[in-house]
Coordinates of C-alpha atoms in Angstrom, one line a residue:
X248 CA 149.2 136.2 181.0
X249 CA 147.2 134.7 183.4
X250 CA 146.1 131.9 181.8
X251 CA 149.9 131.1 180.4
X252 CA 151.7 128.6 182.4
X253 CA 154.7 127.5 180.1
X254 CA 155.8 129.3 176.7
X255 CA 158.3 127.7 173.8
X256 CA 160.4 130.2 171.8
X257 CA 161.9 129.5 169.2
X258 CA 164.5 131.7 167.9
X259 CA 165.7 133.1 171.4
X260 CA 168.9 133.5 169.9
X261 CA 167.9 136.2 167.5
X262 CA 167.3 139.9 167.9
X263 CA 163.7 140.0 169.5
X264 CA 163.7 136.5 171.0
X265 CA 166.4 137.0 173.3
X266 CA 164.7 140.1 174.9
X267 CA 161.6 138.4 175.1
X268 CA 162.7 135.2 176.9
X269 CA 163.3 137.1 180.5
X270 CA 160.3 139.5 180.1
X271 CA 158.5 136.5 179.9
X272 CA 160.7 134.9 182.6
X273 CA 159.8 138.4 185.0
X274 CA 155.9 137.8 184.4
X275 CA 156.1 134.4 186.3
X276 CA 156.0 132.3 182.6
X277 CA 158.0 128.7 182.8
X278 CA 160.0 129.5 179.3
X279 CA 161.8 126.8 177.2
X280 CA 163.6 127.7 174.1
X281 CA 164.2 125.4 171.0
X282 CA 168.0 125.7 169.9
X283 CA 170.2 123.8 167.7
X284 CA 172.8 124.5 169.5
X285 CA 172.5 124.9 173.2
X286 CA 176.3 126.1 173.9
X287 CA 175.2 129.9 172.6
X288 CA 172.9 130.2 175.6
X289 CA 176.2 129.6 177.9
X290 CA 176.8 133.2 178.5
X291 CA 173.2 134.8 178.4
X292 CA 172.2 136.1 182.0
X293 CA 168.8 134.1 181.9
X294 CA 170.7 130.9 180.5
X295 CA 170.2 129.2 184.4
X296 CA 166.0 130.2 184.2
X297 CA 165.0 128.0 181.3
X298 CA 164.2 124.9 180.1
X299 CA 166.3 124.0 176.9
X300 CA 165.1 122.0 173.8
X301 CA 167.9 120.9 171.6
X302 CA 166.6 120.7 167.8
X303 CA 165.8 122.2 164.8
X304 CA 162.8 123.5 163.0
X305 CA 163.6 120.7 160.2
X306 CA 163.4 118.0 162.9
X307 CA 160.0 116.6 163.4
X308 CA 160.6 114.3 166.2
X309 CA 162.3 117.3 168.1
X310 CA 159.8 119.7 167.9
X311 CA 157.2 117.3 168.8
X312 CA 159.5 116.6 172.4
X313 CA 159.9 121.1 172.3
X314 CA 156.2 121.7 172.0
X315 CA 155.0 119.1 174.8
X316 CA 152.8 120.3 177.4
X317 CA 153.1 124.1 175.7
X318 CA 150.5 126.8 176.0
X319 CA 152.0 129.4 173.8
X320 CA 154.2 128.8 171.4
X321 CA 156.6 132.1 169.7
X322 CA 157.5 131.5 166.4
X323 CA 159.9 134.5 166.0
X324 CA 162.4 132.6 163.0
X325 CA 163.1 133.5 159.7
X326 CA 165.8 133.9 157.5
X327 CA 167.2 136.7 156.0
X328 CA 168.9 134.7 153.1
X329 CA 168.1 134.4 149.5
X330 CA 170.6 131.6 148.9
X331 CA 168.7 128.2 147.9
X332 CA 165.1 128.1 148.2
X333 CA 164.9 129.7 150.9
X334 CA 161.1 130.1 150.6
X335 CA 160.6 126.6 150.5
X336 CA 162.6 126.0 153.4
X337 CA 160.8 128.9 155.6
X338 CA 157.7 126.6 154.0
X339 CA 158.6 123.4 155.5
X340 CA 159.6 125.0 158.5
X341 CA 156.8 126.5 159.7
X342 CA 154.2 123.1 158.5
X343 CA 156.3 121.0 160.8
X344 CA 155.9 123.5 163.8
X345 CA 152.3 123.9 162.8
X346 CA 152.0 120.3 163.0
X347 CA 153.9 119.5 166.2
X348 CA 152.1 122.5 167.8
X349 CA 148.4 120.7 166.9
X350 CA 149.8 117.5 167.6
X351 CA 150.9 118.5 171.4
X352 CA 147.7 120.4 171.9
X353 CA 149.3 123.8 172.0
X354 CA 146.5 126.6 172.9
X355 CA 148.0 129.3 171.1
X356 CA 151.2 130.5 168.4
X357 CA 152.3 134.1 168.4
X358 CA 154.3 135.0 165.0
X359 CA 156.0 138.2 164.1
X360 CA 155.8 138.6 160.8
X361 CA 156.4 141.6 158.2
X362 CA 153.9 144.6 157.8
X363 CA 153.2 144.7 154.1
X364 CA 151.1 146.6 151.6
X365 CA 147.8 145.0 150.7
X366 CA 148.2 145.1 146.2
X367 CA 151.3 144.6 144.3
X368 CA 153.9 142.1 144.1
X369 CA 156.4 141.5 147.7
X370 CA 159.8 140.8 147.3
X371 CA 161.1 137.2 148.4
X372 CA 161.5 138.2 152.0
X373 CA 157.8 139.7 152.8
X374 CA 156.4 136.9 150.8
X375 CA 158.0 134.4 152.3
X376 CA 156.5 135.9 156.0
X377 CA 153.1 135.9 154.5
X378 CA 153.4 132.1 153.6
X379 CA 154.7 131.6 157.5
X380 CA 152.0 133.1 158.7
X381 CA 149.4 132.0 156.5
X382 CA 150.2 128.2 157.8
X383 CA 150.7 128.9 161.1
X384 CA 147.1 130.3 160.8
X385 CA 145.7 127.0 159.1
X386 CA 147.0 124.8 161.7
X387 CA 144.5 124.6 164.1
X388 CA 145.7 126.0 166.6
X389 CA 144.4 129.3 167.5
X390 CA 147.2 132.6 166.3
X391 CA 148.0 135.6 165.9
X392 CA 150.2 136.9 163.0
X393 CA 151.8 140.2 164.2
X394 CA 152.8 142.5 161.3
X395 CA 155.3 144.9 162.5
X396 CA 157.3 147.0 159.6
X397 CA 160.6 148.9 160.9
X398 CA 161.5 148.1 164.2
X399 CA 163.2 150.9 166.6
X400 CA 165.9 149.6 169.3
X401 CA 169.4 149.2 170.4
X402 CA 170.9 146.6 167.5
X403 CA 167.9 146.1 165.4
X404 CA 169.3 146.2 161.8
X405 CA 167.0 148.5 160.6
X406 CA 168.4 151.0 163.1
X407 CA 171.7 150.4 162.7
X408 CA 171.4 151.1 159.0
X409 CA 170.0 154.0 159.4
X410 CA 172.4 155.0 162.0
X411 CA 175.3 154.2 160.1
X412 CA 174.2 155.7 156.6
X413 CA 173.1 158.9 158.1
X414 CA 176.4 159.5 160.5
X415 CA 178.6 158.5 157.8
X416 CA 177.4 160.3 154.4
X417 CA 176.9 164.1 155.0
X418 CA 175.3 164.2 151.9
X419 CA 172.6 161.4 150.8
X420 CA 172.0 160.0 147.3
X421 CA 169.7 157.7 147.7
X422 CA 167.2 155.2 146.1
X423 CA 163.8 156.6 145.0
X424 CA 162.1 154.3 148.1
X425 CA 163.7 157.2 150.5
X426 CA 160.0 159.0 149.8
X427 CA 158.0 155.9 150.5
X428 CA 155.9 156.4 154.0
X429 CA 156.5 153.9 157.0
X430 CA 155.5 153.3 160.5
X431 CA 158.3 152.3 162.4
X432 CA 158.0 150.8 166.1
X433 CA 160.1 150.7 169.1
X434 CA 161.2 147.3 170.1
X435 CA 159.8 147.8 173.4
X436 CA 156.3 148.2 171.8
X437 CA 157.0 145.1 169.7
X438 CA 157.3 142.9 172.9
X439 CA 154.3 144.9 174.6
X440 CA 152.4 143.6 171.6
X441 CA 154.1 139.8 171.7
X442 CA 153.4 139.0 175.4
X443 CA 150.1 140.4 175.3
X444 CA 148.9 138.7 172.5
X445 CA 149.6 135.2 174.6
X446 CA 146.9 136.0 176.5
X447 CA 144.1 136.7 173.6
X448 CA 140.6 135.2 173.1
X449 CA 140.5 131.2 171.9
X450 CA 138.4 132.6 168.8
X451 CA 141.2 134.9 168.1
X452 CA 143.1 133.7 164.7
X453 CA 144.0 136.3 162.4
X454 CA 147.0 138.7 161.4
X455 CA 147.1 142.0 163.3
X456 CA 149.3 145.2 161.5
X457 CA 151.0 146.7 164.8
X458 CA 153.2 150.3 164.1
X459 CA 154.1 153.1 166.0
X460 CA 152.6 156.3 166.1
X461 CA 154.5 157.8 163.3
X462 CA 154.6 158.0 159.8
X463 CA 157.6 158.9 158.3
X464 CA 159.0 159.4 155.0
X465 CA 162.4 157.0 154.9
X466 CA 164.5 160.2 154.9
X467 CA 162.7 161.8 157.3
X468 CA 164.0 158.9 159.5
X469 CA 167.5 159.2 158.8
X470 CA 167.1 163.0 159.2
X471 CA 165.3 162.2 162.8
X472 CA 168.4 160.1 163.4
X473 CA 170.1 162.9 162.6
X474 CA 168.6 165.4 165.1
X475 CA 168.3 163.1 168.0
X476 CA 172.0 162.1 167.4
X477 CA 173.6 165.7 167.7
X478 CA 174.4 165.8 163.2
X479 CA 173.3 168.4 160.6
X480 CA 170.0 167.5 158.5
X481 CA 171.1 165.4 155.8
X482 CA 169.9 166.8 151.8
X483 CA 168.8 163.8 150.6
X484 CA 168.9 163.0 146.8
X485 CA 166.1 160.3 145.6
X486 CA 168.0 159.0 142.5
X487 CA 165.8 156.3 140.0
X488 CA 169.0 154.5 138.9
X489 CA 169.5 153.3 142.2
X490 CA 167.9 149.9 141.9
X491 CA 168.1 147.6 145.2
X492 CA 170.3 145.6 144.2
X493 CA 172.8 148.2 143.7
X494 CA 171.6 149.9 146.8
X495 CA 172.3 146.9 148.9
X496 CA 176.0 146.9 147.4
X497 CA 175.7 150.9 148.7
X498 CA 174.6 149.7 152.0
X499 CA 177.4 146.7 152.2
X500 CA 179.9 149.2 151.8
X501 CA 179.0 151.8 154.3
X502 CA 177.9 150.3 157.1
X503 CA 178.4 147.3 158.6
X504 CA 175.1 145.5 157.4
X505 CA 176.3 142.7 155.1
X506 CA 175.0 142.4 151.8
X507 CA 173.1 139.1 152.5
X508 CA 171.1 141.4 155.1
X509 CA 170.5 144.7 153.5
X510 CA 169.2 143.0 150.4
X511 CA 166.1 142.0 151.9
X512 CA 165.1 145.2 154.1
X513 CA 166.0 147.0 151.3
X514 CA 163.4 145.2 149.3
X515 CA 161.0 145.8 151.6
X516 CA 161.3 149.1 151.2
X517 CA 159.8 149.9 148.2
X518 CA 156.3 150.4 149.0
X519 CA 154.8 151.9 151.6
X520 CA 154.6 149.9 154.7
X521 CA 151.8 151.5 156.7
X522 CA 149.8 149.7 158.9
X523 CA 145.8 149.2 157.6
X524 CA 144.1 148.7 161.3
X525 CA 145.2 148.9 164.5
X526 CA 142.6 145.8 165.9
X527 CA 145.4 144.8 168.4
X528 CA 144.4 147.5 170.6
X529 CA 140.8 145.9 171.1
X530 CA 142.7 143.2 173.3
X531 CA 145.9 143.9 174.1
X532 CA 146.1 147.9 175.2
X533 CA 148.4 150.3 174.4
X534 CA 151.9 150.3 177.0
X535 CA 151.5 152.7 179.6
X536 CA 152.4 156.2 178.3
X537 CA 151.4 155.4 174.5
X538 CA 153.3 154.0 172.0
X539 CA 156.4 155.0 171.6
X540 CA 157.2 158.0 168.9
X541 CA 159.9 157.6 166.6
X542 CA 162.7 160.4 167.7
X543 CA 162.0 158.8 171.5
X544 CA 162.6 155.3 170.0
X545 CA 166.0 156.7 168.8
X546 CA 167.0 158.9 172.0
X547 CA 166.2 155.3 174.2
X548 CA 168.5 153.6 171.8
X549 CA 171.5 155.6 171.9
X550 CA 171.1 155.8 175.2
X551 CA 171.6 152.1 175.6
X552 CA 174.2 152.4 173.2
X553 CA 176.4 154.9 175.2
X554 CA 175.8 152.9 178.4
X555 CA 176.9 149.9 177.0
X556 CA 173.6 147.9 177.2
X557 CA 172.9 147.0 174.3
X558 CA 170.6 143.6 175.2
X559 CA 170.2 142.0 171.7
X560 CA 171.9 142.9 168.2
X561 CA 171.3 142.2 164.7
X562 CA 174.9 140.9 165.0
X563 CA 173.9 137.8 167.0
X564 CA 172.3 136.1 164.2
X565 CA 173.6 134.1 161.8
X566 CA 175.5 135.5 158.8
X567 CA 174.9 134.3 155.1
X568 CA 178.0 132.0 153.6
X569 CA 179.6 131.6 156.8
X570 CA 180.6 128.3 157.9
X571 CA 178.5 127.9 161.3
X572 CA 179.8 124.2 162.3
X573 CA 182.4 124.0 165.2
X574 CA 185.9 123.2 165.1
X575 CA 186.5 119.3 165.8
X576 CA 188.6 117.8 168.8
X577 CA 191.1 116.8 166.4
X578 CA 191.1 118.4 163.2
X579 CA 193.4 115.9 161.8
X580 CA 191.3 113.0 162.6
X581 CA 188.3 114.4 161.4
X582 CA 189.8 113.6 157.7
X583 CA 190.5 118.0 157.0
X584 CA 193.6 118.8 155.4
X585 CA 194.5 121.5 158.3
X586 CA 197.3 124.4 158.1
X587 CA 198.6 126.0 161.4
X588 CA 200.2 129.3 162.6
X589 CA 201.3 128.6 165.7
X590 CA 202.6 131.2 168.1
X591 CA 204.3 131.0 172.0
X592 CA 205.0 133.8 174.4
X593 CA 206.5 134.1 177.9
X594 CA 205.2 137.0 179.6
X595 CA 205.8 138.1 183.2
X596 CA 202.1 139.7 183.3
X597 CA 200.2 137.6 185.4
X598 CA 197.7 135.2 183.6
X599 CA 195.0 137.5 184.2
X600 CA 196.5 140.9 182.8
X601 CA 197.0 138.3 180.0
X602 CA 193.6 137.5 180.0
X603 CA 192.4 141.2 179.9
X604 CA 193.9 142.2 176.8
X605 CA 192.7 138.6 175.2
X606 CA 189.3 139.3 175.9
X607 CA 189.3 143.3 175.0
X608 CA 190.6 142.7 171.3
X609 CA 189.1 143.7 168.5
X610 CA 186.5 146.5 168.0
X611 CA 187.8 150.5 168.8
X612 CA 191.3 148.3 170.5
X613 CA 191.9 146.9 167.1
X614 CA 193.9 143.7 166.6
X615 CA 197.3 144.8 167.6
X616 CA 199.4 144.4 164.8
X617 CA 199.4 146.2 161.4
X618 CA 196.0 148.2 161.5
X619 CA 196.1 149.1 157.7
X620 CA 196.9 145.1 156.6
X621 CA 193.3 144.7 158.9
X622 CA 191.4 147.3 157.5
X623 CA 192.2 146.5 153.9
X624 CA 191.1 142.7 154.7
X625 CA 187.8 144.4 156.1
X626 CA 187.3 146.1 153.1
X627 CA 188.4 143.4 151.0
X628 CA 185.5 140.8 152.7
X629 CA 183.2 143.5 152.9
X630 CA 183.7 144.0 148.8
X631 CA 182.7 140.7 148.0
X632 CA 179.4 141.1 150.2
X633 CA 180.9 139.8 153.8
X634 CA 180.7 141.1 157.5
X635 CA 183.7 142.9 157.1
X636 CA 185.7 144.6 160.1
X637 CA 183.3 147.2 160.9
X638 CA 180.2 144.7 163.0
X639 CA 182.7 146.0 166.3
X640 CA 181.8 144.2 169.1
X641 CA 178.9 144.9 172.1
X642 CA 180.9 145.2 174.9
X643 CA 184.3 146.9 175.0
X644 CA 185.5 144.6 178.0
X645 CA 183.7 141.2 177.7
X646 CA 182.6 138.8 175.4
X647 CA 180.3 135.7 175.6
X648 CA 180.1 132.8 173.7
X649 CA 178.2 133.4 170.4
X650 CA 179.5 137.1 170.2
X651 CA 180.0 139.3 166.8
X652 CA 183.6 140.3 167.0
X653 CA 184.4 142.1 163.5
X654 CA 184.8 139.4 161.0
X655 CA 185.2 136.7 163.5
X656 CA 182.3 134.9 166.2
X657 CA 183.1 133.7 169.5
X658 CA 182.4 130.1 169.1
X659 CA 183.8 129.2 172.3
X660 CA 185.1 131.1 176.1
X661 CA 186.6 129.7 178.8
X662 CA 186.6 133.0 181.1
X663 CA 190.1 133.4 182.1
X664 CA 192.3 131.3 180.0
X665 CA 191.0 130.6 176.3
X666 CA 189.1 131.9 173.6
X667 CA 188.1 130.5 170.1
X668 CA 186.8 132.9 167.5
X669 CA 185.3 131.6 163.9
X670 CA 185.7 133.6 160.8
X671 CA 182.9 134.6 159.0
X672 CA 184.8 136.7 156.5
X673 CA 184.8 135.6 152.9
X674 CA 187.2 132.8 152.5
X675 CA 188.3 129.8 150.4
X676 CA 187.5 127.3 153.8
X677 CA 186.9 127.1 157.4
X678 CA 189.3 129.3 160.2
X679 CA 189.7 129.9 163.8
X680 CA 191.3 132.0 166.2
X681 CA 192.5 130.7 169.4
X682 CA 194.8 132.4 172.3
X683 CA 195.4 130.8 175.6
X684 CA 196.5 132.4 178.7
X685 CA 198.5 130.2 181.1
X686 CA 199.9 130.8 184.5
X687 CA 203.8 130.0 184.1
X688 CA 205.6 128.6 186.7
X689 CA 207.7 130.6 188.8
X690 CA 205.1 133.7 188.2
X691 CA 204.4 135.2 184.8
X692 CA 202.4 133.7 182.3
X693 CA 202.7 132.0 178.7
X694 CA 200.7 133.4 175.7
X695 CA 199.4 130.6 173.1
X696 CA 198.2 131.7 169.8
X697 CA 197.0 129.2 167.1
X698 CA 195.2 130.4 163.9
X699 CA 194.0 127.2 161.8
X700 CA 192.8 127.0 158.0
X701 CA 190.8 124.4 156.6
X702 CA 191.1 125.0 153.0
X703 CA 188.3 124.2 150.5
X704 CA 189.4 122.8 147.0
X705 CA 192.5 124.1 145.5
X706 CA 191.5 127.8 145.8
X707 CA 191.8 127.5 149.7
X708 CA 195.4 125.9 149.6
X709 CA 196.4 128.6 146.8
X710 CA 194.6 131.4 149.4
X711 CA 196.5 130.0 152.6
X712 CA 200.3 130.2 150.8
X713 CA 199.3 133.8 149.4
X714 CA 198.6 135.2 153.1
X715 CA 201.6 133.4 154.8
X716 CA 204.2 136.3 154.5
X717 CA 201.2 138.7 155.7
X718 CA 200.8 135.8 158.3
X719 CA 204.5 136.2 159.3
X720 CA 203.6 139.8 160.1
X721 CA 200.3 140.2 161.4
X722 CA 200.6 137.2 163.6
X723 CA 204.0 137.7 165.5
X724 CA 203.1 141.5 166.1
X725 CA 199.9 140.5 167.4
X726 CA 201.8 137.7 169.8
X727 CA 204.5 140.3 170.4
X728 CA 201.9 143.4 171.5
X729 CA 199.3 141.4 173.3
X730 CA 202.0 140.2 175.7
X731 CA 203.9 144.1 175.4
X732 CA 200.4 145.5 176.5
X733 CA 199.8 142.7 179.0
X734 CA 203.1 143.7 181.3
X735 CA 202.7 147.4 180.8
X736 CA 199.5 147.2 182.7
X737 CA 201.0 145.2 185.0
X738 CA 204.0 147.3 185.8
X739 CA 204.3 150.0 188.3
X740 CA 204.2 153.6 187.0
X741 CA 207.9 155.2 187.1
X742 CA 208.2 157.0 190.7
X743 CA 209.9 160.3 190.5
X744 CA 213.0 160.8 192.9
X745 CA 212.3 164.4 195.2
X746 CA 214.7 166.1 192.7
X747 CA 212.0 165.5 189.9
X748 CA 208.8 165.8 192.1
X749 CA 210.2 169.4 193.0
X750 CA 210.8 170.6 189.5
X751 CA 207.3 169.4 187.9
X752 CA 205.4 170.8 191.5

């Protein structure tokens, strides 16, 4: 990237984007990324290294300000949605980055777009990339459309659903697309591909397929999976009356890829995604080593898995039908009608034994009160097409601002003391999560817990007085065991008197 002084990304919040900004970052590139809201780069490691741009792709006057003095510009955003015209959105979108782009003398756009077969009709989803990249390819300024199909890494949904469908069904009915052919490619290969192509020839504007070095069968993936993850083979049953719609429902239920994401990949799947040339390599080589093959793909991401290092996930983008806006200084003022659960706890744990247990909830701890009422809520959201309980969280022991924590999202962390979450579960409204830790006076600590509602329509205020005796349970166990397993890691273990020591010696 020699020529490359200063890249713009734009979605650096998303799966690929945030493991491209610091590669870019380690090649010596000046990087500023375009957000709409800059508090979910608090917590990312490379948050203090880049430039930030507050604005959105619907903004014109921001992205003019974003793409100033640019000399590549990654256009890695799309949504997964099919609510609204989306297409026309995705449309707009990329003509007002195309024109800002042109407009700031930009020398170059890289998009990652969808690998797609060249005859028969695309669902919504591929079509709506094709569009993207056709415009960004009439703009003027000089790209390169990169076509990649499934990718391979730590998070990536595509990965995660065929993780979580082959590890959870020992026998596989599946939709008739299970014999299609595809060319997956790792993740790592993916951002080979995106850094390189910054560096490509002025006369250089066209789309470019980029895949691994296998082609698989869809079942021979899971069945890969399968192998590399320690399982049995899977028998796989290709079933016709599995449409995708009702496949995506399948896909909703077992694993924890919402409905609002599966139906798209899932549409994607139903031809043959294969790439048709493999130009790229004329200018940008292949990695060192080759590409990646598709069982080494998998071995590299459970590996990150089981070491906790999982960079990016599907997880961190946003989720369909869930209210995305923060929660105002003062509800009250803001004009919401607002119901409150409030709960208070004296501890004598310190504040930050407190803390610990505050920021290790949810995932394989659970919630601490009344696992079954949790799992049947998680099943209930996940029913009507929601996140449900089974997203888990990436790291067992911290969380950042932004994070996927079962049904809720870390809107906002102050390390130490307080933590916000925001449901995205299927509800009749807007909540939030809060718990405090506070140093008490005298030594100990004080436990605040606040879980607020704001109710939409008479639905929401009918939901909220429904749930309150479940409130009356779940809440004042959670206050009760947080605090309970707060002290116990505090207190000394028992010491046994000689007497004892001699009889268990």
């Amino acid at each position: 990237m020699s020529d490359v002084r200063k890249a713009l990304v734009t979605g650096a919040t998303g799966y690929i984007g945030g493991r491209l900004v610091p590669r870019l970052l380690d090649a010596g590139i000046q990087v500023r990324v375009l957000v709409r809201n800059p508090d979910k780069l608090r917590d990312v490691p490379w948050a203090d290294r880049v430039e930030v741009a507050e604005g959105d792709l619907g903004d014109v006057d921001s992205l003019r300000a974003a793409t100033e003095g640019i000399d590549v510009l990654y256009y890695l955003v799309h949504s997964m949605g099919g609510k609204g015209d989306f297409e026309q959105i995705e449309r707009e979108s990329a003509q007002n980055v195309a024109d800002a782009a042109a407009a700031s003398g930009v020398k170059r756009i890289v998009y990652l777009g969808g690998l797609h077969p060249e005859q028969g009709e695309l669902s919504p989803h591929l079509r709506s990339r094709v569009e993207v990249g056709r415009i960004l390819l009439d703009s003027g300024v000089p790209t390169a459309a990169l076509q990649a199909g499934v990718v391979i890494g730590s998070g990536s949904t595509s990965f995660e659903m065929i993780r979580h469908l082959t590890e959870v069904l020992p026998y596989m009915p599946a939709p008739k697309w299970v014999r299609n052919h595809i060319q997956p490619i790792a993740v790592r290969d993916v951002l080979h591909y995106l850094i390189g192509s910054a560096d490509l020839p002025e006369s250089v504007n066209r789309t470019f397929d980029i895949g691994g070095p296998d082609v698989l069968r869809y079942g021979q993936m899971m069945n890969g999976y399968a192998l590399e993850a320690g399982l049995k083979q899977r028998p796989i049953a290709a079933l016709p009356v599995l449409t995708p719609w009702l496949a995506s429902q399948w896909v909703n239920l077992v694993t924890p890829i919402p409905r609002a994401l599966a139906m798209p990949i899932i549409a994607s799947l139903q031809f043959d995604c294969v790439t048709h040339e493999h130009d790229i390599r004329d200018f940008v080589p292949d990695p060192e080593g080759g590409l990646t093959p598709y069982r080494r793909a998998v071995r590299l991401a459970l590996g990150k898995m089981k070491a906790g290092e999982v960079e990016t996930s599907w997880q961190d983008g946003f989720v369909e039908g869930a209210a995305s806006d923060p929660l105002p200084s003062d509800p009250d003022w803001a004009g919401h009608t607002v119901y409150l659960d409030i709960k208070k706890r004296e501890t004598d744990a310190s504040a930050e034994a407190l803390w610990t247990v505050i920021e290790g909830i949810g995932g394989q701890n659970g919630w601490y009160s009344f696992p079954l009422a949790w799992a049947v809520r998680g099943w209930m959201d996940k029913l009507v097409g929601g996140v449900g309980l089974r997203r888990g969280r990436r790291s067992a022991t911290r969380l950042n601002t932004g994070d996927a924590l079962d049904f809720w999202r870390v809107e906002q962390i102050d390390r130490g003391s307080f933590l916000r979450l925001r449901a995205e579960m299927r509800v009749p409204g807007r909540a939030w999560l809060e718990m405090r830790a506070t140093p008490a006076e005298g030594g100990g600590s004080v436990y605040d817990q606040r879980a607020i509602f704001f109710p939409r329509g008479l639905g929401g205020r009918l939901y909220w007085f429904a749930i309150l005796p479940f409130h009356g349970v779940i809440f004042n166990g959670m206050a009760n065991r947080i605090t309970a397993t707060a002290l116990a890691s505090t207190e000394p273990a028992p010491r046994l008197d000689s007497e004892e020591s001699g009889r268990t010696s």
